[in-house]
mmCIF file of C-alpha atoms (C1' of nucleotides) in Angstrom:
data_model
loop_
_atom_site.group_PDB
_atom_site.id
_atom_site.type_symbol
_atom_site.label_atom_id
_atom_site.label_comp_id
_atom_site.label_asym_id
_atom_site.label_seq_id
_atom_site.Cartn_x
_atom_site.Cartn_y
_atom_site.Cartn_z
ATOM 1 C CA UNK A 1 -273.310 -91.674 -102.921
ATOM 2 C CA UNK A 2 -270.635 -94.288 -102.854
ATOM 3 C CA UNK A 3 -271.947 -96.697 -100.417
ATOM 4 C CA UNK A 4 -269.316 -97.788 -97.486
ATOM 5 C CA UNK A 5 -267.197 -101.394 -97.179
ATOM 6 C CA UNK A 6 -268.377 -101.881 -93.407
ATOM 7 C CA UNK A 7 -270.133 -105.150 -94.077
ATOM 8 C CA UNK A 8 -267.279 -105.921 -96.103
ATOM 9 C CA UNK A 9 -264.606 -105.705 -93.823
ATOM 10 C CA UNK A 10 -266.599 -107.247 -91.058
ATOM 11 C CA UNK A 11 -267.441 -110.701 -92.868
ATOM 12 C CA UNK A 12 -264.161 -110.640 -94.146
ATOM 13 C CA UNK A 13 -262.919 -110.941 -90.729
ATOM 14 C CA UNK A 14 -265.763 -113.714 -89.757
ATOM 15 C CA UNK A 15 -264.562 -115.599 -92.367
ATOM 16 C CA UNK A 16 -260.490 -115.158 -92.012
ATOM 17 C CA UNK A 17 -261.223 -115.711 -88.309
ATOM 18 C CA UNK A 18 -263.338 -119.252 -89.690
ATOM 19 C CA UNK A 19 -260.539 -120.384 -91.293
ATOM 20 C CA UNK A 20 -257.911 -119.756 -88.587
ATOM 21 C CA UNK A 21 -260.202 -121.867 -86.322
ATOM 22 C CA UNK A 22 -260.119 -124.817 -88.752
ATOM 23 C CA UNK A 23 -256.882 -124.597 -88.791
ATOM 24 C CA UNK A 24 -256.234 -124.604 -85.148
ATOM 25 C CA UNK A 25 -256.054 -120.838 -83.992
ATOM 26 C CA UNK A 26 -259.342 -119.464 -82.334
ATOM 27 C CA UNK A 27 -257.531 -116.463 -81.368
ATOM 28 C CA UNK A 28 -256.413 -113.855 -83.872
ATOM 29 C CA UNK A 29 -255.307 -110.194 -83.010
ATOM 30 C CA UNK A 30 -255.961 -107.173 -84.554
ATOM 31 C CA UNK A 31 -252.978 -107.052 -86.380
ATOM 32 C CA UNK A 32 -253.376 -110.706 -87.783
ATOM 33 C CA UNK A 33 -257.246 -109.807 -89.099
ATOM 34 C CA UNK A 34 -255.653 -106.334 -90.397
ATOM 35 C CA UNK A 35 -253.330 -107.931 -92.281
ATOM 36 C CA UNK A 36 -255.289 -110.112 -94.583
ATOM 37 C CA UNK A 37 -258.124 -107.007 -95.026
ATOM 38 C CA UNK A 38 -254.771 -104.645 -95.745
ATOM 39 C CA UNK A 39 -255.529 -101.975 -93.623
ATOM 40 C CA UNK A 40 -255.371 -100.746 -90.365
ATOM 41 C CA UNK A 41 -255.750 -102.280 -86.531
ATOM 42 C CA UNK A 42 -257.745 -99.404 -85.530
ATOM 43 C CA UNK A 43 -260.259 -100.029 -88.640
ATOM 44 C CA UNK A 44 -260.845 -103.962 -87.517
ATOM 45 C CA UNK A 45 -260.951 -102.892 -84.025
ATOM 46 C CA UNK A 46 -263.858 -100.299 -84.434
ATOM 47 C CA UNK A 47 -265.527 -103.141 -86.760
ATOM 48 C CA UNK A 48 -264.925 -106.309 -84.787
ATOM 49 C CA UNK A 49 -266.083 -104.178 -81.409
ATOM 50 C CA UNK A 50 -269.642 -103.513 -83.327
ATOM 51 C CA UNK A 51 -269.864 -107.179 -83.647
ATOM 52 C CA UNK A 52 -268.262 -108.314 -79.967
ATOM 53 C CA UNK A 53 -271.523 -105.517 -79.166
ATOM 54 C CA UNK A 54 -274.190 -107.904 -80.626
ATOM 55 C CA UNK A 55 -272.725 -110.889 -79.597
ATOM 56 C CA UNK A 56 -270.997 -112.604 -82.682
ATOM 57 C CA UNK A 57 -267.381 -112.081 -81.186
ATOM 58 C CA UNK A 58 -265.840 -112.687 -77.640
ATOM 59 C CA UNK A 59 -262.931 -110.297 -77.077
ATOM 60 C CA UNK A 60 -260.208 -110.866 -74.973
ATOM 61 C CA UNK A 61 -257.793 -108.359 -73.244
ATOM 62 C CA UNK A 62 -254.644 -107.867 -72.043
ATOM 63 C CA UNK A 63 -251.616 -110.172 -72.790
ATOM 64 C CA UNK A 64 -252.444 -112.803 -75.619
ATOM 65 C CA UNK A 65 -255.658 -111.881 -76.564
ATOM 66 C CA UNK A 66 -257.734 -111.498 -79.538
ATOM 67 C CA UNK A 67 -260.914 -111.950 -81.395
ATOM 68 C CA UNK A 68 -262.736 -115.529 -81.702
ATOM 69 C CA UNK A 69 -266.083 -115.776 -83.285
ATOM 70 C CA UNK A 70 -268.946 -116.687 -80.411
ATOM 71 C CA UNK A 71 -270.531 -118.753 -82.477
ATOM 72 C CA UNK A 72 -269.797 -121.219 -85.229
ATOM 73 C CA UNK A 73 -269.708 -119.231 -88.726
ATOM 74 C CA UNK A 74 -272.581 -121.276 -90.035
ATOM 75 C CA UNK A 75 -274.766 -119.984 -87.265
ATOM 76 C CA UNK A 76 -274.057 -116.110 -88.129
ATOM 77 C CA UNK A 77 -276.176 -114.745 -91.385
ATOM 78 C CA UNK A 78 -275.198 -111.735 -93.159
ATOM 79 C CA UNK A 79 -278.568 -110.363 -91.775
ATOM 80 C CA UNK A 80 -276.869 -110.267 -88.248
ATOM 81 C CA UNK A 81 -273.287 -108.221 -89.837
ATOM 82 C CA UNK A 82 -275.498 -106.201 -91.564
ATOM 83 C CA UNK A 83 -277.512 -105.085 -88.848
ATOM 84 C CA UNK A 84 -274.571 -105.018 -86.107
ATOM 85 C CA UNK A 85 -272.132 -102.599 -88.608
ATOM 86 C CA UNK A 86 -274.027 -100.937 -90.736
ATOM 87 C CA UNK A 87 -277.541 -99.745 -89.708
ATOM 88 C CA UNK A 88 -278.021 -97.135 -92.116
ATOM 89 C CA UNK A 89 -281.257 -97.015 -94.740
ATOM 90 C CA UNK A 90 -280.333 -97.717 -98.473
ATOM 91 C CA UNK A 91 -282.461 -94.659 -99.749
ATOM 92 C CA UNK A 92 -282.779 -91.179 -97.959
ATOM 93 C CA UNK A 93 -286.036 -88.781 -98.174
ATOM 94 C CA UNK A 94 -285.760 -85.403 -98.676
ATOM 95 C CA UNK A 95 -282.613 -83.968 -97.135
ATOM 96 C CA UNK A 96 -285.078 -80.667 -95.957
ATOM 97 C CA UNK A 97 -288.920 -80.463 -95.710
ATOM 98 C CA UNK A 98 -290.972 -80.816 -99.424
ATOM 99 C CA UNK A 99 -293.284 -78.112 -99.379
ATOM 100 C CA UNK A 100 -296.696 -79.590 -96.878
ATOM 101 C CA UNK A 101 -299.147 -76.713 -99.135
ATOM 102 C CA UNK A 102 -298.550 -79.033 -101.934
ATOM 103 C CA UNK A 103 -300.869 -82.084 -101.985
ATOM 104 C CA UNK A 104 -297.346 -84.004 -103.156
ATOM 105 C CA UNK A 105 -295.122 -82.637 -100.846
ATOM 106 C CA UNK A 106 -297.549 -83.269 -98.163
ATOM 107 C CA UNK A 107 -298.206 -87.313 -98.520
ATOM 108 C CA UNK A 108 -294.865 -87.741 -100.173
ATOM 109 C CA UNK A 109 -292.598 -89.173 -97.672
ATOM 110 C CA UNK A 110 -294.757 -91.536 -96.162
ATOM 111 C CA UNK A 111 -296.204 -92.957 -99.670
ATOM 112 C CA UNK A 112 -291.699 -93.365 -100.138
ATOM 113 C CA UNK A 113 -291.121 -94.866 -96.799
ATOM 114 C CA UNK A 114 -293.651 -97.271 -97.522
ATOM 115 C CA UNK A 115 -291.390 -98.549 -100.712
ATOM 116 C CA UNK A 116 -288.310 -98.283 -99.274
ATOM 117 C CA UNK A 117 -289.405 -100.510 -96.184
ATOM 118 C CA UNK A 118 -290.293 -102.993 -98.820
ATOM 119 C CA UNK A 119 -287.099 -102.883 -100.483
ATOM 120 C CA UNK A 120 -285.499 -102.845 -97.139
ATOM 121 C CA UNK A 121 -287.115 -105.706 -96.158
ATOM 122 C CA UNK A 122 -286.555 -107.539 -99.352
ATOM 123 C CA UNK A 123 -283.099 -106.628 -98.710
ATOM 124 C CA UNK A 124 -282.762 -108.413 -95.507
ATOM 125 C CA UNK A 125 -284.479 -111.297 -96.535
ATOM 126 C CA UNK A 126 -281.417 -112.150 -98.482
ATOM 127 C CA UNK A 127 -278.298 -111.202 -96.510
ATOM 128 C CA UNK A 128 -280.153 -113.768 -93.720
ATOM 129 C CA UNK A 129 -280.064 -116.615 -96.593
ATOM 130 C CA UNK A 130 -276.429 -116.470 -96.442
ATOM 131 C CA UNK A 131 -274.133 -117.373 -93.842
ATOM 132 C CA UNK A 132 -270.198 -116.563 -93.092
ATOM 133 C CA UNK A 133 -269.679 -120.272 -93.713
ATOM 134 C CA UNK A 134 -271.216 -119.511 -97.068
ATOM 135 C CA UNK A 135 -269.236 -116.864 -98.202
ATOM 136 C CA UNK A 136 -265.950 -119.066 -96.655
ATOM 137 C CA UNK A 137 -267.126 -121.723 -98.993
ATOM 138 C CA UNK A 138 -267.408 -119.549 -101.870
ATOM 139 C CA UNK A 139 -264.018 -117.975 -101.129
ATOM 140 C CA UNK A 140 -262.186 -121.292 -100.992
ATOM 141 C CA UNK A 141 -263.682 -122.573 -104.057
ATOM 142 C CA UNK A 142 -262.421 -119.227 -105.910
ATOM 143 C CA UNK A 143 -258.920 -119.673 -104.560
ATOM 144 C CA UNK A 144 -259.159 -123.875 -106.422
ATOM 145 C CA UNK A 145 -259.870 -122.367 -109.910
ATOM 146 C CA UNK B 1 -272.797 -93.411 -94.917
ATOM 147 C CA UNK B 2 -275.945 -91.655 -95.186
ATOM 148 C CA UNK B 3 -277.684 -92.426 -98.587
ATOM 149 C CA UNK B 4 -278.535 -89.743 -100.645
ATOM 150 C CA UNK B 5 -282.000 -88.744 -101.553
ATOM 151 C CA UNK B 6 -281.761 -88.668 -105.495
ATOM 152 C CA UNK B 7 -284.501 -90.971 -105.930
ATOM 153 C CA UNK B 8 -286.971 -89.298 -103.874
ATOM 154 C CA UNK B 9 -286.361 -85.810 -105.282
ATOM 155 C CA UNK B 10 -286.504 -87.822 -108.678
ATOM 156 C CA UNK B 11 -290.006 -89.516 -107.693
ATOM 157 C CA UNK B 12 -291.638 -86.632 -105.937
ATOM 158 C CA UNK B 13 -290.822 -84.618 -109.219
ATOM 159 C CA UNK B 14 -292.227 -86.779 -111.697
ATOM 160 C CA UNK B 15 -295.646 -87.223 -109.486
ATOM 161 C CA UNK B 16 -296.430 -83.626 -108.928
ATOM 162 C CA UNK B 17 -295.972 -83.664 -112.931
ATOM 163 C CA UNK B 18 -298.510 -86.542 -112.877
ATOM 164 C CA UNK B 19 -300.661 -84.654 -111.013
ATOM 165 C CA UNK B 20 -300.458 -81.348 -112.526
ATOM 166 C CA UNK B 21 -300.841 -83.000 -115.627
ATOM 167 C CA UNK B 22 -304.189 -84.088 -114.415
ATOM 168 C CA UNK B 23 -305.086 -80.858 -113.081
ATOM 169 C CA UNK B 24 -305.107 -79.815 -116.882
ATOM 170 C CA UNK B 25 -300.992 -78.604 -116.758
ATOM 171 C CA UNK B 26 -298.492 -80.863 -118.802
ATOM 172 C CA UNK B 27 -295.610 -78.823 -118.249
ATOM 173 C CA UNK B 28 -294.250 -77.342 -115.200
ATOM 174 C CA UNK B 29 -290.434 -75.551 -115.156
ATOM 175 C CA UNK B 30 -287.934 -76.387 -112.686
ATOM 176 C CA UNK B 31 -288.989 -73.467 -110.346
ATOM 177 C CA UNK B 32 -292.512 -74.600 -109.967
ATOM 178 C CA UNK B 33 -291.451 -78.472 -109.676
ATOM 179 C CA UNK B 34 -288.466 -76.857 -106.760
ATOM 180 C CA UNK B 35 -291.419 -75.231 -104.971
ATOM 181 C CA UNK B 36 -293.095 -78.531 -104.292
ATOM 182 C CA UNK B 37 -290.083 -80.314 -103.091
ATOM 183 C CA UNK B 38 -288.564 -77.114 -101.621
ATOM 184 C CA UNK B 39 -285.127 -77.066 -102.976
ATOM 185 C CA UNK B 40 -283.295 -74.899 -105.529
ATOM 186 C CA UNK B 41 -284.448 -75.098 -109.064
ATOM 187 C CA UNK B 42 -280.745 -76.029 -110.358
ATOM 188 C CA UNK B 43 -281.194 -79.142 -108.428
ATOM 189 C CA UNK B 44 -284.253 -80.344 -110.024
ATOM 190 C CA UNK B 45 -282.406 -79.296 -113.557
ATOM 191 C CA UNK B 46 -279.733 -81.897 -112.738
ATOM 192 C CA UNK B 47 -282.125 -84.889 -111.044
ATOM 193 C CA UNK B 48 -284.838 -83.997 -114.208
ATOM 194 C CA UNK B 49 -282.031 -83.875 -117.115
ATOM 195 C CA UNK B 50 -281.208 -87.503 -116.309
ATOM 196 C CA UNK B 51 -284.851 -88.746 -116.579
ATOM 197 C CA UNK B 52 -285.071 -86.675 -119.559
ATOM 198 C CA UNK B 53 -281.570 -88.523 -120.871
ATOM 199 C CA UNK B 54 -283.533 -91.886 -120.031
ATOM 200 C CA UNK B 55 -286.423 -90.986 -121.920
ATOM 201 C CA UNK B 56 -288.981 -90.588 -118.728
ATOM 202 C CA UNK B 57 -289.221 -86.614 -119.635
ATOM 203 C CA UNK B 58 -289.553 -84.835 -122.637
ATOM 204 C CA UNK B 59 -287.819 -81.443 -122.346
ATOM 205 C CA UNK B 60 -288.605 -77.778 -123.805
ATOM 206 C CA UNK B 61 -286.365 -75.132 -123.593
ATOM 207 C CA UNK B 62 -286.940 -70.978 -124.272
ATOM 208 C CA UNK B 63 -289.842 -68.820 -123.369
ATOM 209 C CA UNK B 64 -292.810 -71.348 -122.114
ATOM 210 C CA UNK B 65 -290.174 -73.998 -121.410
ATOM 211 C CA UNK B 66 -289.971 -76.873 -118.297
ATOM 212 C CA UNK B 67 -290.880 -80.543 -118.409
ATOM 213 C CA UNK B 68 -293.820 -82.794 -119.140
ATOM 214 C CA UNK B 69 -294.136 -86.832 -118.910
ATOM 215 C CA UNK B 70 -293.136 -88.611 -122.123
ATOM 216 C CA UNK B 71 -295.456 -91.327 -120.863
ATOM 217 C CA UNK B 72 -298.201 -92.368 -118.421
ATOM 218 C CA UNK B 73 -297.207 -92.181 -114.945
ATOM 219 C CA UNK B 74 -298.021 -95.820 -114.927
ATOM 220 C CA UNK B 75 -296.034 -97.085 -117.160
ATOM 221 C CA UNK B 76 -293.264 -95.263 -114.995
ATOM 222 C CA UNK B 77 -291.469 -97.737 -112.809
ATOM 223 C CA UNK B 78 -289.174 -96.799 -109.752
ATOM 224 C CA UNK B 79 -286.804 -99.000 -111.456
ATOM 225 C CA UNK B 80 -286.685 -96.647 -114.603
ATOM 226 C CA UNK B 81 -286.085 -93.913 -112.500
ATOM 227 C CA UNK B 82 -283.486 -95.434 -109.901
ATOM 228 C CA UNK B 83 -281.118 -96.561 -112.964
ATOM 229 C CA UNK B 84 -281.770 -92.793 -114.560
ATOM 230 C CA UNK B 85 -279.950 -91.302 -111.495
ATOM 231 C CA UNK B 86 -278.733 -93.253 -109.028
ATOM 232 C CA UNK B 87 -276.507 -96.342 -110.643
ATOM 233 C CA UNK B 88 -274.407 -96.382 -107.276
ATOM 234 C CA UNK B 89 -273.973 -99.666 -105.452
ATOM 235 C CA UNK B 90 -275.408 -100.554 -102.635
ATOM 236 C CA UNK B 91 -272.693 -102.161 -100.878
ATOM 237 C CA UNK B 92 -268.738 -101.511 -101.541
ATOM 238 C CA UNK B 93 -266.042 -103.774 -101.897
ATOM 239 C CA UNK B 94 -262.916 -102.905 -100.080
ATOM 240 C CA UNK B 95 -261.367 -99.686 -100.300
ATOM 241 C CA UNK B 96 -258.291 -101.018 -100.773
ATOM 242 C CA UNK B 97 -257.287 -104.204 -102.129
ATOM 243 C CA UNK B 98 -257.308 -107.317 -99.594
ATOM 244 C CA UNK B 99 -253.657 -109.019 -99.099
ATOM 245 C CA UNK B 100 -253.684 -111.696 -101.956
ATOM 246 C CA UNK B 101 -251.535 -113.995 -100.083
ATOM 247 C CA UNK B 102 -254.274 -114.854 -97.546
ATOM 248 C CA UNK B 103 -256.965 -117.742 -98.961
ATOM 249 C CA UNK B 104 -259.649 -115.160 -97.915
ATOM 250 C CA UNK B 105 -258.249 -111.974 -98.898
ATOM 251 C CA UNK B 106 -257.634 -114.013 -102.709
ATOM 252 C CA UNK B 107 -261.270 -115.281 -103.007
ATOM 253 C CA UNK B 108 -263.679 -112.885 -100.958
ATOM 254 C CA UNK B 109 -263.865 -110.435 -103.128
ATOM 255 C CA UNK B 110 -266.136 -112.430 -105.984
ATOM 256 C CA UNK B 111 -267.513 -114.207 -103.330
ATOM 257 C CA UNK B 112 -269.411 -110.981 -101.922
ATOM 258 C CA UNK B 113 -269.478 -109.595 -105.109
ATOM 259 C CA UNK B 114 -272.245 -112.830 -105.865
ATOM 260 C CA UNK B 115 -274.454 -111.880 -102.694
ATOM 261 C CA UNK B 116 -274.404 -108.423 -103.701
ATOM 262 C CA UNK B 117 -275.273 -109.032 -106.633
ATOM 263 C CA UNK B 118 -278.143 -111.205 -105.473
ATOM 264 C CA UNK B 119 -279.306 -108.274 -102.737
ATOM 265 C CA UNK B 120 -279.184 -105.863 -105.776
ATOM 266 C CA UNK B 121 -281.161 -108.160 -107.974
ATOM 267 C CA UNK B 122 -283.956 -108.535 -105.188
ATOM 268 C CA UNK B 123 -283.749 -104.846 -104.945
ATOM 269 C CA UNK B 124 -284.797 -104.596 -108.127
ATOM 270 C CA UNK B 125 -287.051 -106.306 -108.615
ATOM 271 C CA UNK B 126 -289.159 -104.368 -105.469
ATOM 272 C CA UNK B 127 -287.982 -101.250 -107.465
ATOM 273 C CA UNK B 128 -290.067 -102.962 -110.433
ATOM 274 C CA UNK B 129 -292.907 -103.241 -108.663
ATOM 275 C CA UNK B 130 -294.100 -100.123 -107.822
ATOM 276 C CA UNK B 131 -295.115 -96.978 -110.602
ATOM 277 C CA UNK B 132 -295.329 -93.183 -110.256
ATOM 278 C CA UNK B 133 -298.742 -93.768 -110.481
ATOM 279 C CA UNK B 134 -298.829 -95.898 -107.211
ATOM 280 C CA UNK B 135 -296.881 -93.757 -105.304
ATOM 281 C CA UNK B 136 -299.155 -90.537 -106.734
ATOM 282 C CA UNK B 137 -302.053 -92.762 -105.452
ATOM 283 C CA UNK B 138 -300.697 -93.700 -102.033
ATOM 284 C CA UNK B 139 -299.907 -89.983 -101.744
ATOM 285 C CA UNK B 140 -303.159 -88.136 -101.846
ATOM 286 C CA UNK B 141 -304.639 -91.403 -99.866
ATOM 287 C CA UNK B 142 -302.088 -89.882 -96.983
ATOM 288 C CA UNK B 143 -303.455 -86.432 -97.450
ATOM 289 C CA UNK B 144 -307.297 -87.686 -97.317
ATOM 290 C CA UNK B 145 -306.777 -88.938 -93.891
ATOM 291 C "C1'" DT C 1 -284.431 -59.049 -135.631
ATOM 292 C "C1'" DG C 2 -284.420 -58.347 -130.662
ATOM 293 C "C1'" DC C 3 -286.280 -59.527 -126.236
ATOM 294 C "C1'" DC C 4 -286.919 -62.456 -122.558
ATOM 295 C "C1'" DA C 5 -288.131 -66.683 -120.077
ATOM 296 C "C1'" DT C 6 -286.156 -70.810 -119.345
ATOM 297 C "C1'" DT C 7 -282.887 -74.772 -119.440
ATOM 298 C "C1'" DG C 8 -277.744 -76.489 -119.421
ATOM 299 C "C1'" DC C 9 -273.773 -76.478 -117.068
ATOM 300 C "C1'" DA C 10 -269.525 -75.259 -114.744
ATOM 301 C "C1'" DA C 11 -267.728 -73.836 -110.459
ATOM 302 C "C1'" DC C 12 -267.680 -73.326 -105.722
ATOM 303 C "C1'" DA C 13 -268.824 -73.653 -100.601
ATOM 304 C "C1'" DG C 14 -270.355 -75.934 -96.398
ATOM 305 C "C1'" DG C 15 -271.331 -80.021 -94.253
ATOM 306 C "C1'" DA C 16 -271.134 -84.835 -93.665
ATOM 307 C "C1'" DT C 17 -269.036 -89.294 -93.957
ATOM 308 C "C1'" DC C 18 -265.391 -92.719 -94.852
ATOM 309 C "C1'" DT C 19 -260.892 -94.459 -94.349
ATOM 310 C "C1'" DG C 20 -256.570 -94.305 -92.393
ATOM 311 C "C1'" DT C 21 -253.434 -92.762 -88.826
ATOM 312 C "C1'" DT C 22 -251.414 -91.353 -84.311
ATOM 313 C "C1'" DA C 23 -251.553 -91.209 -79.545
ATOM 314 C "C1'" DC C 24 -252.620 -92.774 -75.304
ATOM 315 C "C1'" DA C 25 -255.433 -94.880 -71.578
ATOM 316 C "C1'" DG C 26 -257.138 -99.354 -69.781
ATOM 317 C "C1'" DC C 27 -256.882 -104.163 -69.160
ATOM 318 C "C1'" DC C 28 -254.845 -108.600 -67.940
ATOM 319 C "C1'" DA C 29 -251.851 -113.061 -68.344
ATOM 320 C "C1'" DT C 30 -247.546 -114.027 -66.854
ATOM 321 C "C1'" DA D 1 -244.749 -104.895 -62.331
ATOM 322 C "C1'" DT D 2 -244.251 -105.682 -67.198
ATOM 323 C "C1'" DG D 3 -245.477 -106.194 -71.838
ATOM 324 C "C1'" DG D 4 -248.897 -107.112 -75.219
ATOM 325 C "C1'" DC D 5 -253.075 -106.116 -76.627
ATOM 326 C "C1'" DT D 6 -257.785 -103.697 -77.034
ATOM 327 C "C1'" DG D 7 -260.707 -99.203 -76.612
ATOM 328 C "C1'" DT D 8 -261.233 -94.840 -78.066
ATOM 329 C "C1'" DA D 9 -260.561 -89.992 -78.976
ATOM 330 C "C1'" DA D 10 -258.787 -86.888 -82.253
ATOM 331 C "C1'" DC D 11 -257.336 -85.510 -86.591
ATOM 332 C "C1'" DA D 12 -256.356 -85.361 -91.790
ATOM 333 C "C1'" DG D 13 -257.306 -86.213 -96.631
ATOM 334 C "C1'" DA D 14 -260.506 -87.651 -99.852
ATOM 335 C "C1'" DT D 15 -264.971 -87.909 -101.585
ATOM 336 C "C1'" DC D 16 -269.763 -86.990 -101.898
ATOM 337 C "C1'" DC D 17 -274.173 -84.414 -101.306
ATOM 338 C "C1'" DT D 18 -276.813 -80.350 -101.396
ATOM 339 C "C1'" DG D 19 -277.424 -75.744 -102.342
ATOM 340 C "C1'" DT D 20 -276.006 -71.600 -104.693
ATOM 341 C "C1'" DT D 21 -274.232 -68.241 -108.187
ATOM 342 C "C1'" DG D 22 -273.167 -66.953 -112.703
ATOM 343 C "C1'" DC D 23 -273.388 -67.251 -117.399
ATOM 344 C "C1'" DA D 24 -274.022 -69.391 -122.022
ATOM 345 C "C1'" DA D 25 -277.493 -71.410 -125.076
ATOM 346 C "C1'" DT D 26 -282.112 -72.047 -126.665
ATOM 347 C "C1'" DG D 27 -286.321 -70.755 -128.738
ATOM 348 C "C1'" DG D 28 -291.133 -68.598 -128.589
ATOM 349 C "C1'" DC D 29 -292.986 -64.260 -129.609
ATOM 350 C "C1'" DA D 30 -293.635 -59.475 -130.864
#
DNA sequence: TGCCATTGCAACAGGATCTGTTACAGCCAT
DNA sequence: ATGGCTGTAACAGATCCTGTTGCAATGGCA
């Protein structure tokens, strides 16, 4: 399966909504975030609302208003995008039942869920050693070279 | 988006072989391998043909055909099987490319492209840890209880 | 040599998901 | 009240996953 660019988008905008703050603008609308991810307003709308929904965003309505981050960006690990956009499990069991009359296909799924919660977990360990200020950093030190 | 379930068909495959193989039966065909995991034989032909490509399975075809281990189920990581048939991402980039005129849209690609990278490696190396043989164990454990 | 069980593979269908888009309702500073 | 903006439903095109059918190719065996 080709995996989705949720947590893509969505630190992209942490970070483009970082730098606007350094340089003076909390506030950025949909439009402004849209147009440094090139797509469209309703995309960063449904992704910034997942994270306004676990707190990482305030959102403001009506005439001037916009996205600012809740936080600062050094405060919000990848862990906490991850978990607010994109709460799906890396690897699926069996899309129907295995067959239970087989000793396999009866202690199967469990036996994988136990490895995949490892890997899941291992998984999570790192996104929540990085930070949006990280990834900011990184980005700014690509743009110098 | 939902992840698919390659690796578990994959896994649950090659440790009913393991234990068939015990049971005195090195080679099973693709009907009696679909009958454990309850799918349609053609669909064990494509997950088993790549772990035959990778060397996992040795394959006979004509009358008295099907598959058999080409080495001890311990020596069979999840690793070897995940890169035999599922060498998809786990996270994607953008879609479409970011607007190169904005600092972050320039450098965020190869910035998340490092964590990634870093969240694959981890991956991994969980993958690594675990054999056939130790999910074949933790199996019939489940069906003991 | 001919038969037959079995794998290899192409092709297709149904369902799901992702991304992008349009349209419109709701909110709110001025 | 107006205008600018978010919230969200609905839809389309593309892609992927799973399951299925059909048929060619292989090779053991009589």
């Amino acid at each position: 399966m080709a995996a989705n660019s949720r947590l893509t988008i969505a630190v992209h905008a942490l970070a483009w909504l970082e730098l606007a703050r350094r340089r003076g603008r909390g506030v950025l609308t949909s439009d402004e975030v849209a147009a440094s991810v090139n797509t469209n307003p309703v995309v960063i709308r449904r992704s910034l609302g997942r994270l306004a929904d676990a707190g990482l965003l305030t959102v403001r309505r009506g005439t001037g208003a916009g996205w600012s981050l809740a936080r600062g960006a050094e405060e919000i690990t990848l862990l906490e995008v991850y978990d607010a956009v994109d709460p799906e499990p890396v690897f699926a069991l069996h899309a129907t039942e295995p067959n239970l009359e087989c000793p396999v296909g009866f202690g199967i799924r469990p036996a994988l869920g136990h490895v995949y919660g490892a890997v899941e977990l291992g998984l999570r360990r790192e996104l929540a050693r990085t930070t949006v200020a990280d990834v900011l950093a990184e980005t700014l030190r690509v743009k110098q070279q």
